[in-house]
Amino acid sequence: MELLLMFVKILVVVTIFMIHLLYVQYFERKVIGHMQARMGPMRVGWHGILQPVADALKLFFKEDIIPSQSDRPIFFVAPIIGVIAGVSTIAVIPLWKSFSIANLNIGILYILALSSIGSFSIILGGWASNSKYSFLGGLRSSAQVISYEISLGLSLVGVMMMAGSANLSDIVNAQANSWFLFPQLIAFFVFLVSAIAETNRVPFDLPEAETELVAGFATEYSGMRWALFFMAEYAGMFIMSSLAVVCFMGGWNGPELPLVGEYSGLLWFVLKVYGFIFFYFWIRATLPRYRYDQLMSLGWKIFIPLALLNVIVTGFLRVL
Amino acid sequence: MDMTEEISSLDTESKSGMSAKVLTINMGPQHPATHGVLRLVLDLDGETVVKCTPYVGYLHRGIEKLSEHRSYMQVLPLTDRLDYISSMTNNIGYCEAVEALFGIELPERTQYIRTIVSEMSRIVNHLLWLATHALDIGAMTVFLYCFREREKILDLFERLCGARLTVTYPRIGGLKNDADKKWLEDVYEFTNEFPGRVEEYETLIDKNRIWLRRTKGIGVISAEEAINWGLSGPTLRGSGVPYDIRKYRPYGVYDKVNWEVVTGKNGDVYDRYRVRMEEFRQSNSIIRQCIDQIPEGPIMADAPKFTLPPKDKVLSDMEHLIHQFVLVTKGPQTAPDGEIYVATEVPKGELGFYIVSDGTGKPYRMRIRAPSFVHVAALPKLCEGGLVADVIANIGSVDIVLGECDR
């Protein structure tokens, strides 16, 4: 019985998450469209509401092209790794009042580990394509992941110290009265930037830098395989947003709202996460792209020392 | 993988016996950021560009050769296809050259209108340049903002002459048709709002730290080197050389309006960007002054070799009918003997037409001095030693169009 309940839980959450993945790109196109003095998708359905469905159908029916010189097994596996790592991360996110598929004691570590595995998909995809542009994209990605993984992890150490736990539900419960955002402001800043770099979004979208490397690691991918990379990127965005909400902005905590009653916690969580996703889009519409070496020096010379400093200061304050 | 096995003279071998090999990548002719079918072969050491070799000719259509088989008037539409982003200035450059060969004096109104449309064309070109340059560096929003204003000018072009991109609006000895009062008023209205728009673009990127880090100190070329490489236009002025043909050999009415030659200082990508941003304002002010000063009058010069006779005379008089018939079917049959080189300042630099005439109604040889061709040649100078990302910034900053480069 418990197993069945678990299965139903997984099914519901993953289905909703898949719909989210489908529609978050519609959301992005609309948001960026209006920021850029245009309308975004308007043709398929009312205000283009069916555009994601049309896109998904198109991608399903596209020819599956595999370069003849590619390393076929790795070429097959790479996008799948990405999307599995992205989607399975959602298991530990406490969506509402300790409701998560798996309430792990090492939730943060689990997320960090899986997001590192996710970047393997990019590295392997870039390598397996046997194209120089893909190869450069893969190399950039590995360098970027190594640099920003560290600052991302370090920025969360402060939070773990304050909550005294790596369990995400405990972290949210520890923020019942005040968010960690204010005592951990530096960590929050480091986390925000590292999360953008971790998910390969503008201004750190170097692995796929369209105007330099054509499409970077995804140059040789098309159709559904490419769509899996795409899904992995957007899943990563959701995960990083919810991690930010859980660790710094009080998770589901918030005043009770009229009409929804006890479900207001869930609503608060969703609102906060979408606020972050909106922030991602906003950044994309605003900023130019960093150069590879500038990205690296930013990571190693600024963010890692800042995050370390934050850990030390938090430690001192805890001891006092 | 095959890519590691390529052998090049640039490969190095260290004492430990490990060898570092350069990675040769082929950027273009199909690439999102090479502004057309430019092909660059890059030798990379990591991400550093060791060697950059441009290959051109993918858009060669033989415009110079085609011109030798056409009457002077028939060459005009070909010049649209040189720099298809600002075809108006190419048309005018060609017409200036032929008019100089035939010794045609233009009416004043024609010169004013030509100056107005040249500067509008310059704005269109710089808008497209800014849009794609910013997009190359990753700022996507600038792209769409620029296209908004570009659309307005193209609409104005359409109202003036019926075409948006390949306009063929000027004629040798004049213009296709006059600009009506309403059109001039609408252009004036556009110039009222345009400086505000330029400020808007600047707020998007001008103070952005990422933008500054991507453009300042990148692709530096000193004034002396820039002259030696034969650069012209904003690319030369970005290095601090105040050379502008509109000032030094004024054509049109550039000597009758107040404007300044904008120059940069450091000769990097950022300065070239600044020069073009200021040229928006200069062009805008030139257009306004021209509309304020424009006199009434005829638009075609008294040039029987190119100007059609009045319609009522054609219908009533045999000589005029023959004249019209010959002009329309064959074009002018004779031309002054000799050679002529006339250069004009198009948005991208110095566009020169060198025409050799053997006395017949067709050019014996027409050579086009295209700024893009010269600028492509300077790319290795700008790119080598930089990173792959800088190559993109450099291609954008010299502002090339391959239609003109390959001809």
XYZ file of C-alpha atoms in Angstrom:
727
model
C 0.000 0.000 0.000
C 2.749 2.400 0.934
C 4.603 1.544 -2.235
C 1.498 2.240 -4.299
C 1.027 5.585 -2.573
C 4.646 6.399 -3.305
C 4.141 5.493 -6.926
C 1.088 7.715 -7.224
C 2.994 10.565 -5.596
C 5.848 10.208 -8.059
C 3.474 9.994 -10.982
C 1.600 13.139 -9.971
C 4.700 15.201 -9.255
C 6.565 14.114 -12.365
C 3.539 14.701 -14.591
C 3.079 18.189 -13.220
C 6.792 18.773 -13.599
C 6.680 17.677 -17.242
C 3.828 20.063 -17.942
C 5.870 22.731 -16.229
C 8.811 21.952 -18.523
C 6.529 22.237 -21.514
C 5.020 25.534 -20.476
C 7.954 27.257 -18.848
C 9.432 27.869 -22.262
C 6.136 29.410 -23.366
C 6.376 31.602 -20.286
C 9.941 32.491 -21.226
C 9.078 33.359 -24.801
C 6.199 35.542 -23.670
C 8.205 37.329 -20.984
C 11.216 37.961 -23.193
C 8.953 38.854 -26.080
C 7.269 41.615 -24.151
C 10.610 42.845 -22.820
C 11.803 43.105 -26.402
C 8.884 45.105 -27.746
C 7.196 42.175 -29.456
C 4.449 39.725 -28.639
C 6.064 36.302 -28.368
C 4.156 33.320 -29.771
C 0.702 34.347 -30.972
C -0.323 31.927 -33.701
C -1.107 28.528 -32.226
C -4.182 28.784 -30.067
C -5.293 31.802 -28.037
C -2.211 34.014 -27.591
C -0.094 31.075 -28.706
C -1.107 28.963 -25.721
C -0.727 25.735 -27.695
C 2.716 26.646 -29.026
C 4.593 24.282 -26.647
C 2.359 21.397 -27.743
C 3.006 22.189 -31.374
C 6.741 22.424 -30.707
C 6.770 19.124 -28.865
C 4.882 17.399 -31.688
C 7.252 18.838 -34.250
C 10.290 17.648 -32.304
C 8.811 14.166 -31.928
C 8.318 13.754 -35.639
C 11.655 15.161 -36.742
C 14.193 12.932 -38.368
C 16.648 11.473 -35.888
C 20.033 12.427 -37.275
C 23.136 10.791 -35.883
C 26.448 11.963 -37.345
C 28.233 9.046 -38.971
C 31.503 9.841 -37.201
C 29.943 10.127 -33.772
C 30.538 7.832 -30.855
C 27.071 6.278 -31.034
C 26.508 4.794 -27.538
C 27.690 7.962 -25.804
C 25.808 10.115 -28.284
C 22.630 8.195 -27.342
C 23.193 8.245 -23.630
C 24.342 11.855 -23.127
C 20.974 13.643 -23.362
C 19.292 10.932 -21.314
C 21.748 11.421 -18.456
C 20.935 15.098 -18.442
C 17.213 14.752 -18.325
C 17.244 11.942 -15.744
C 19.540 13.898 -13.470
C 17.352 16.956 -13.881
C 14.011 15.293 -13.268
C 15.055 12.984 -10.450
C 16.345 15.934 -8.448
C 12.793 16.986 -7.806
C 12.413 13.999 -5.452
C 13.930 15.840 -2.503
C 12.429 19.281 -3.018
C 9.956 19.918 -0.193
C 7.078 21.407 -2.103
C 4.762 21.988 0.792
C 4.744 21.261 4.531
C 7.335 18.503 4.393
C 5.677 17.046 1.302
C 8.493 15.673 -0.783
C 8.788 12.357 -2.550
C 11.866 11.461 -0.531
C 12.734 13.306 2.633
C 16.483 12.684 2.533
C 18.747 13.772 5.332
C 21.339 14.846 2.814
C 18.969 16.652 0.471
C 21.411 19.414 -0.446
C 24.196 16.976 -1.216
C 21.836 14.901 -3.320
C 20.922 17.924 -5.423
C 24.526 19.019 -5.826
C 25.575 15.515 -6.783
C 22.861 15.121 -9.372
C 23.499 18.524 -10.905
C 27.162 17.527 -11.319
C 26.058 14.334 -13.022
C 23.814 16.438 -15.245
C 26.789 18.360 -16.540
C 28.276 15.051 -17.685
C 25.585 14.964 -20.315
C 26.961 18.145 -21.808
C 30.568 17.029 -21.634
C 29.802 13.601 -23.092
C 27.452 15.026 -25.700
C 30.117 17.475 -26.807
C 32.715 14.739 -26.972
C 30.571 12.110 -28.683
C 29.422 14.395 -31.494
C 32.953 14.402 -32.925
C 32.551 17.966 -34.052
C 35.015 20.666 -33.104
C 32.359 23.125 -32.070
C 30.689 20.542 -29.855
C 34.058 19.605 -28.474
C 34.859 23.211 -27.519
C 31.412 23.510 -25.952
C 32.031 20.376 -23.915
C 35.422 21.633 -22.753
C 33.996 24.964 -21.732
C 31.262 23.198 -19.861
C 33.610 21.001 -17.868
C 35.716 23.990 -16.846
C 32.649 25.996 -15.954
C 31.087 23.231 -13.915
C 34.231 22.625 -11.898
C 34.572 26.307 -11.078
C 30.997 27.064 -10.225
C 30.152 23.819 -8.491
C 32.591 24.816 -5.782
C 31.148 28.238 -5.142
C 27.630 26.844 -5.348
C 28.405 24.229 -2.723
C 30.267 26.667 -0.485
C 27.467 29.192 -0.615
C 25.089 26.566 0.785
C 27.441 25.628 3.630
C 26.433 28.765 5.506
C 22.790 27.821 5.216
C 23.465 24.311 6.459
C 25.366 25.731 9.417
C 22.497 28.009 10.339
C 19.883 25.302 10.056
C 22.101 22.618 11.524
C 20.939 20.171 8.912
C 21.306 19.249 5.272
C 17.714 18.109 5.142
C 15.730 20.532 3.010
C 12.571 20.281 5.098
C 14.540 21.070 8.242
C 16.080 24.049 6.506
C 12.641 25.386 5.635
C 11.379 24.770 9.149
C 14.350 26.674 10.537
C 13.176 29.666 8.523
C 9.679 29.726 9.962
C 10.297 33.088 11.605
C 12.832 34.801 9.379
C 14.376 33.979 6.049
C 18.052 33.087 5.731
C 18.240 35.619 2.928
C 19.264 38.471 5.223
C 21.903 36.835 7.456
C 23.243 34.970 4.408
C 23.125 37.838 1.934
C 26.612 37.186 0.548
C 25.893 33.497 0.210
C 22.656 34.299 -1.541
C 24.439 36.512 -4.037
C 27.090 33.893 -4.723
C 24.432 31.221 -5.010
C 22.381 33.256 -7.448
C 25.258 33.828 -9.844
C 26.634 30.304 -9.506
C 23.205 28.841 -10.123
C 22.934 30.741 -13.389
C 26.360 29.474 -14.397
C 25.480 25.970 -13.293
C 22.426 25.872 -15.521
C 24.280 27.380 -18.504
C 22.009 30.372 -18.756
C 22.818 33.862 -20.034
C 25.229 35.522 -19.269
C 27.082 32.263 -18.625
C 25.722 30.263 -21.540
C 29.228 29.661 -22.869
C 28.924 25.921 -23.565
C 26.276 26.629 -26.151
C 27.254 30.229 -27.024
C 25.212 30.512 -30.156
C 27.196 33.206 -31.897
C 30.591 31.697 -31.142
C 30.209 27.931 -31.179
C 27.075 27.681 -33.361
C 25.225 25.709 -30.679
C 28.161 24.378 -28.695
C 27.638 20.879 -27.371
C 24.216 20.648 -29.023
C 25.426 21.486 -32.540
C 25.026 17.949 -33.859
C 21.865 17.135 -31.940
C 18.441 17.519 -33.461
C 14.860 16.525 -32.904
C 13.952 14.796 -29.676
C 17.553 14.337 -28.562
C 18.064 18.044 -28.673
C 14.753 18.499 -26.852
C 16.076 16.339 -24.013
C 19.002 18.716 -23.556
C 16.535 21.531 -23.593
C 14.384 19.830 -20.971
C 17.425 19.172 -18.811
C 18.323 22.869 -18.935
C 14.857 23.949 -17.890
C 14.644 21.251 -15.241
C 17.944 22.550 -13.882
C 16.516 26.033 -13.817
C 13.541 24.853 -11.781
C 15.758 22.942 -9.387
C 18.081 25.880 -8.816
C 15.138 28.218 -8.321
C 13.504 25.937 -5.811
C 16.812 25.407 -4.040
C 17.144 29.180 -3.738
C 13.619 29.414 -2.374
C 14.137 26.565 0.063
C 17.520 27.693 1.347
C 17.148 31.441 1.385
C 13.541 32.494 1.043
C 11.697 30.332 3.503
C 10.324 27.669 1.176
C 6.596 27.247 1.670
C 6.505 29.646 4.628
C 4.262 32.622 4.171
C 1.097 34.174 5.547
C -2.071 32.257 4.907
C -3.881 33.481 1.856
C -7.648 33.815 1.492
C -9.518 31.291 -0.675
C -6.743 28.693 -0.727
C -6.606 28.217 3.035
C -4.190 25.504 4.052
C -2.869 25.162 0.512
C -1.376 28.647 0.669
C 1.995 27.100 1.561
C 2.112 25.333 -1.788
C 1.016 28.499 -3.538
C 3.728 30.510 -1.814
C 6.332 27.997 -2.888
C 5.199 28.038 -6.509
C 5.004 31.833 -6.551
C 8.521 32.203 -5.178
C 9.956 29.647 -7.591
C 8.320 31.312 -10.559
C 9.612 34.636 -9.313
C 13.093 33.201 -9.587
C 12.447 31.709 -12.995
C 11.206 35.114 -14.088
C 14.459 36.550 -12.804
C 16.362 34.101 -15.013
C 14.397 35.293 -18.047
C 14.889 38.897 -17.126
C 18.656 38.373 -16.971
C 18.575 36.662 -20.341
C 16.810 39.602 -21.935
C 19.224 42.100 -20.396
C 22.794 40.941 -20.276
C 25.455 40.200 -22.898
C 27.535 37.050 -22.608
C 30.718 36.750 -20.579
C 33.912 35.663 -22.225
C 35.325 32.297 -21.255
C 38.416 33.562 -19.395
C 36.437 36.323 -17.689
C 33.979 33.737 -16.461
C 36.756 31.650 -14.992
C 38.486 34.527 -13.248
C 35.145 35.699 -11.878
C 34.494 32.271 -10.432
C 37.897 31.628 -8.913
C 38.929 35.125 -7.886
C 35.662 36.538 -6.635
C 32.982 33.983 -5.903
C 34.969 31.214 -4.253
C 36.784 33.599 -1.849
C 33.482 35.351 -1.111
C 31.762 32.071 -0.354
C 34.666 30.963 1.870
C 34.561 34.256 3.716
C 30.878 33.748 4.279
C 31.482 30.293 5.717
C 34.102 31.646 8.116
C 31.954 34.559 9.250
C 28.928 32.330 9.744
C 31.052 29.896 11.714
C 32.305 32.642 14.029
C 28.813 33.942 14.584
C 27.543 30.456 15.382
C 30.303 29.911 17.933
C 29.671 33.258 19.599
C 39.119 11.352 -32.491
C 40.343 12.681 -35.795
C 40.662 16.240 -34.708
C 43.687 15.601 -32.562
C 45.669 14.181 -35.431
C 45.919 17.312 -37.490
C 49.412 18.456 -38.092
C 50.379 22.054 -38.364
C 53.527 24.114 -38.321
C 52.162 25.769 -35.212
C 52.314 22.607 -33.162
C 54.787 22.702 -30.329
C 56.666 19.986 -28.567
C 57.789 20.295 -25.002
C 60.847 18.702 -23.422
C 58.853 15.940 -21.811
C 57.892 14.680 -25.245
C 54.285 15.709 -24.912
C 53.127 17.739 -27.840
C 50.450 20.385 -27.949
C 48.595 20.517 -31.209
C 46.646 23.413 -32.535
C 43.000 22.855 -33.227
C 41.976 24.112 -36.639
C 38.358 25.086 -36.839
C 36.423 26.284 -39.786
C 34.262 29.225 -38.865
C 31.807 29.751 -41.657
C 30.724 30.058 -44.433
C 27.651 28.888 -42.556
C 27.935 30.285 -39.085
C 25.456 32.363 -37.105
C 27.843 35.216 -36.457
C 30.020 35.718 -39.516
C 27.575 38.222 -41.029
C 27.034 36.343 -44.240
C 29.157 33.787 -45.975
C 32.527 34.745 -44.564
C 34.799 31.824 -43.872
C 37.532 32.101 -41.282
C 39.950 29.273 -40.690
C 41.074 29.594 -37.089
C 44.029 27.835 -35.557
C 43.330 27.569 -31.865
C 45.627 26.909 -28.968
C 43.031 26.151 -26.330
C 40.681 29.025 -26.933
C 43.370 31.461 -28.064
C 43.478 32.270 -31.743
C 46.979 31.635 -33.055
C 46.212 32.215 -36.676
C 43.212 33.523 -38.509
C 42.815 33.203 -42.266
C 39.813 34.735 -43.994
C 38.503 33.173 -47.187
C 36.157 35.210 -49.323
C 34.309 34.681 -52.574
C 31.296 32.643 -51.510
C 28.975 35.403 -52.644
C 30.799 36.328 -55.831
C 28.329 37.212 -58.568
C 30.653 38.959 -60.972
C 29.079 42.378 -60.660
C 32.155 44.129 -62.085
C 32.180 41.890 -65.146
C 28.425 42.109 -65.606
C 28.728 45.885 -65.695
C 30.858 45.711 -68.830
C 27.905 44.390 -70.790
C 25.340 46.889 -69.652
C 24.630 50.495 -70.423
C 25.446 52.933 -67.642
C 21.832 53.085 -66.519
C 21.474 49.308 -66.412
C 24.422 48.968 -64.044
C 22.555 50.878 -61.358
C 20.387 47.984 -60.062
C 23.507 45.845 -59.742
C 24.969 48.303 -57.257
C 21.986 47.644 -54.949
C 23.300 44.148 -54.548
C 26.718 45.209 -53.300
C 25.937 46.311 -49.791
C 22.333 45.227 -49.587
C 21.984 46.721 -46.124
C 22.368 50.288 -47.337
C 21.726 50.072 -51.063
C 20.833 53.754 -51.227
C 24.400 54.875 -50.633
C 25.767 52.447 -53.225
C 23.356 53.801 -55.822
C 24.385 57.331 -55.007
C 28.078 56.437 -55.073
C 27.717 54.941 -58.522
C 25.630 57.838 -59.813
C 28.185 60.340 -58.502
C 30.894 58.503 -60.428
C 28.978 58.382 -63.708
C 27.865 61.989 -63.320
C 31.474 63.014 -62.822
C 32.427 61.079 -65.980
C 29.698 62.744 -68.028
C 30.133 66.112 -66.339
C 26.527 66.360 -65.197
C 25.567 69.142 -62.765
C 22.825 68.136 -60.378
C 19.923 70.415 -59.410
C 20.058 71.579 -55.830
C 16.891 69.829 -54.673
C 18.234 66.513 -55.920
C 21.403 66.990 -53.936
C 19.427 67.685 -50.793
C 17.219 64.649 -51.223
C 20.225 62.474 -51.965
C 21.886 63.671 -48.788
C 18.756 62.975 -46.768
C 18.346 59.441 -48.090
C 22.086 58.764 -47.727
C 21.957 59.648 -44.076
C 18.779 57.646 -43.564
C 20.565 54.761 -45.175
C 23.493 55.304 -42.834
C 21.146 55.123 -39.873
C 19.614 51.908 -41.229
C 23.044 50.406 -41.712
C 24.282 51.377 -38.263
C 21.055 50.092 -36.709
C 21.539 46.724 -38.324
C 25.187 46.812 -37.327
C 24.383 47.603 -33.704
C 21.666 44.965 -33.629
C 23.857 42.156 -34.903
C 26.969 43.287 -33.040
C 25.078 43.291 -29.758
C 23.510 39.954 -30.588
C 26.930 38.521 -31.326
C 28.126 39.584 -27.908
C 24.955 38.143 -26.423
C 22.713 41.145 -25.751
C 19.591 39.975 -27.468
C 17.197 42.778 -26.643
C 19.175 45.480 -28.458
C 18.638 43.501 -31.629
C 14.887 43.845 -31.544
C 14.896 47.443 -30.379
C 17.070 48.395 -33.339
C 14.865 46.552 -35.773
C 11.906 48.565 -34.556
C 13.461 51.827 -35.785
C 14.948 50.212 -38.866
C 11.450 49.176 -39.847
C 10.295 52.775 -39.694
C 13.003 53.999 -42.059
C 12.426 51.114 -44.425
C 8.744 52.019 -44.487
C 9.722 55.572 -45.354
C 11.919 54.246 -48.160
C 9.018 52.197 -49.402
C 6.791 55.227 -49.514
C 9.455 57.187 -51.334
C 10.404 54.734 -54.048
C 8.406 51.533 -53.632
C 11.250 49.352 -52.398
C 12.634 48.729 -48.948
C 16.021 47.122 -49.399
C 17.135 47.232 -53.011
C 15.866 50.699 -53.689
C 17.411 51.854 -57.013
C 16.043 55.265 -56.147
C 18.601 57.677 -57.621
C 19.020 58.002 -61.341
C 22.048 59.183 -63.227
C 21.431 62.921 -63.350
C 18.696 62.959 -60.733
C 16.168 60.851 -58.949
C 13.380 58.475 -59.864
C 10.756 60.724 -58.350
C 10.463 63.736 -56.113
C 9.961 63.496 -52.361
C 6.605 64.962 -51.476
C 5.975 67.349 -48.619
C 4.211 64.827 -46.420
C 7.110 62.418 -46.745
C 9.612 65.056 -45.702
C 7.423 65.952 -42.737
C 7.288 62.319 -41.660
C 11.049 61.995 -41.919
C 11.338 65.113 -39.778
C 9.017 63.567 -37.230
C 11.202 60.476 -37.181
C 14.270 62.599 -36.479
C 12.434 64.135 -33.518
C 12.109 60.827 -31.745
C 15.244 59.079 -32.952
C 17.842 60.646 -30.581
C 15.735 59.386 -27.681
C 15.883 55.922 -29.176
C 19.656 56.078 -29.459
C 19.792 56.946 -25.778
C 17.608 53.946 -25.136
C 20.071 51.628 -26.888
C 22.851 53.149 -24.853
C 21.063 52.502 -21.593
C 20.856 48.853 -22.599
C 24.546 48.255 -23.140
C 26.725 51.331 -22.834
C 27.389 51.127 -19.100
C 26.999 47.378 -18.803
C 30.100 45.912 -17.165
C 29.966 42.744 -19.213
C 29.667 44.766 -22.412
C 32.632 46.936 -21.413
C 34.754 43.909 -20.569
C 33.881 42.281 -23.853
C 34.692 45.350 -25.963
C 37.306 47.555 -24.236
C 40.861 46.776 -25.250
C 39.736 44.101 -27.713
C 40.881 44.156 -31.334
C 43.088 47.203 -30.900
C 44.503 48.775 -34.039
C 46.539 51.981 -33.866
C 45.921 54.945 -36.149
C 49.075 54.257 -38.151
C 48.303 50.583 -38.615
C 44.717 51.366 -39.505
C 45.879 53.649 -42.302
C 48.406 51.093 -43.484
C 45.755 48.405 -43.611
C 43.612 50.706 -45.729
C 40.727 50.851 -43.292
C 38.134 53.526 -43.790
C 34.875 54.754 -42.394
C 33.961 54.337 -38.726
C 36.484 51.517 -38.412
C 39.289 53.960 -39.237
C 37.793 56.817 -37.236
C 37.596 54.548 -34.193
C 41.399 54.629 -34.188
C 41.360 58.408 -34.054
C 41.908 59.334 -37.714
C 39.424 62.087 -38.612
C 39.075 60.998 -42.236
C 35.651 61.299 -43.746
C 35.078 61.765 -47.476
C 31.959 63.766 -46.746
C 34.271 66.410 -45.235
C 37.310 66.166 -47.493
C 35.616 65.901 -50.863
C 32.086 66.983 -50.112
C 29.417 65.716 -52.457
C 25.709 66.285 -52.099
C 25.184 69.129 -49.638
C 27.514 67.941 -46.895
C 29.368 71.262 -47.130
C 26.166 73.220 -46.517
C 25.176 71.646 -43.226
C 26.879 71.617 -39.845
C 28.187 68.311 -38.642
C 31.289 66.852 -37.100
C 33.558 63.959 -37.913
C 33.316 61.621 -34.927
C 36.537 59.918 -33.892
C 37.542 57.461 -31.212
C 40.835 57.240 -29.374
C 41.969 53.716 -28.611
C 41.006 51.898 -31.780
C 39.351 49.021 -29.935
C 35.958 47.430 -30.411
C 34.417 49.797 -27.884
C 35.664 52.940 -29.653
C 34.381 51.732 -32.997
C 31.063 51.131 -31.298
C 31.095 54.628 -29.798
C 31.907 56.232 -33.160
C 28.893 54.632 -34.786
C 26.636 55.550 -31.902
C 27.669 59.186 -32.292
C 27.197 58.972 -36.040
C 23.545 58.193 -35.373
C 23.234 61.641 -33.856
C 25.270 63.366 -36.575
C 23.215 61.726 -39.323
C 20.049 62.674 -37.529
C 21.119 66.293 -37.342
C 22.191 66.321 -41.015
C 18.751 65.054 -42.053
C 17.025 67.740 -39.991
C 19.144 70.535 -41.425
C 18.594 69.283 -44.958
C 14.822 69.221 -44.497
C 14.943 72.740 -43.076
C 16.953 74.043 -46.018
C 15.594 72.035 -48.942
C 14.615 74.285 -51.886
C 11.917 73.662 -54.473
C 12.983 72.901 -58.019
C 13.491 70.237 -60.637
C 14.921 66.866 -59.690
C 16.477 65.856 -63.001
C 19.565 67.527 -64.390
C 19.716 68.845 -67.926
C 21.439 65.738 -69.223
C 19.920 64.559 -72.507
C 21.958 61.352 -72.438
C 20.111 60.174 -69.353
C 17.012 62.325 -68.886
C 13.877 61.353 -70.736
C 12.305 64.178 -72.765
C 9.013 65.695 -71.525
C 6.033 63.438 -72.218
C 3.949 65.995 -74.173
C 6.873 66.612 -76.533
C 7.289 62.854 -77.053
C 3.675 62.539 -78.101
C 3.822 65.438 -80.541
C 7.346 65.684 -81.805
C 9.301 63.125 -83.882
C 12.791 64.023 -82.576
C 11.755 63.682 -78.975
C 10.035 60.387 -79.698
C 13.238 58.989 -81.229
C 15.224 60.320 -78.288
C 12.975 58.576 -75.794
C 12.997 55.370 -77.853
C 16.780 55.188 -78.058
C 17.268 56.013 -74.363
C 14.786 53.406 -73.212
C 15.834 50.608 -75.565
C 19.592 51.132 -75.868
C 20.695 53.786 -73.432
C 23.260 56.448 -74.280
C 25.413 55.469 -77.243
C 28.486 57.523 -76.489
C 30.414 58.607 -73.423
C 33.421 60.824 -72.838
C 36.681 58.938 -73.245
C 38.733 58.493 -70.095
C 38.984 57.129 -66.616
C 37.479 58.322 -63.388
C 37.591 57.340 -59.747
C 34.983 58.747 -57.423
C 34.739 57.717 -53.803
C 31.836 58.330 -51.462
C 31.488 57.770 -47.764
C 29.112 54.869 -47.365
C 28.245 53.698 -43.846
C 30.927 51.035 -43.940
C 33.743 53.174 -45.250
C 35.092 54.424 -48.546
C 33.179 53.022 -51.502
C 34.955 53.908 -54.743
C 33.874 53.387 -58.326
C 36.686 53.346 -60.854
C 35.235 53.543 -64.340
C 37.236 53.223 -67.559
C 35.335 54.498 -70.550
C 36.291 53.766 -74.157
C 33.759 56.155 -75.602
C 30.933 53.657 -76.017
C 27.716 53.605 -74.016
C 28.985 50.865 -71.697
C 31.800 50.983 -69.163
C 34.928 49.324 -70.576
C 35.899 48.330 -67.061
C 34.356 49.072 -63.725
C 36.270 48.386 -60.569
C 34.623 48.727 -57.178
C 36.712 49.596 -54.162
C 34.658 47.924 -51.466
C 35.385 48.802 -47.828
C 34.254 45.383 -46.594
C 36.904 43.650 -48.676
C 39.646 45.742 -47.118
C 38.211 45.279 -43.652
C 38.073 41.509 -43.999
C 41.756 41.588 -44.893
C 42.474 43.317 -41.592
C 40.653 40.692 -39.519
C 43.757 38.532 -38.856
C 45.495 41.614 -37.485
C 42.631 42.198 -35.079
C 41.873 38.609 -34.111
C 45.215 36.903 -33.663
C 46.199 36.610 -30.027
C 42.635 37.026 -28.834
C 40.066 34.435 -27.883
C 37.365 32.843 -30.010
C 34.792 35.120 -28.454
C 36.863 38.153 -29.504
C 36.828 37.020 -33.123
C 33.081 37.478 -33.063
C 33.359 40.884 -31.430
C 35.915 41.919 -34.048
C 33.904 40.764 -37.028
C 31.037 42.791 -35.673
C 33.106 45.877 -34.998
C 34.587 46.235 -38.496
C 31.097 46.017 -39.954
C 31.372 43.947 -43.093
C 28.827 42.735 -45.565
C 29.853 39.936 -47.842
C 27.783 41.042 -50.809
C 30.060 44.010 -51.127
C 33.214 42.124 -50.227
C 32.782 39.403 -52.852
C 30.866 41.531 -55.360
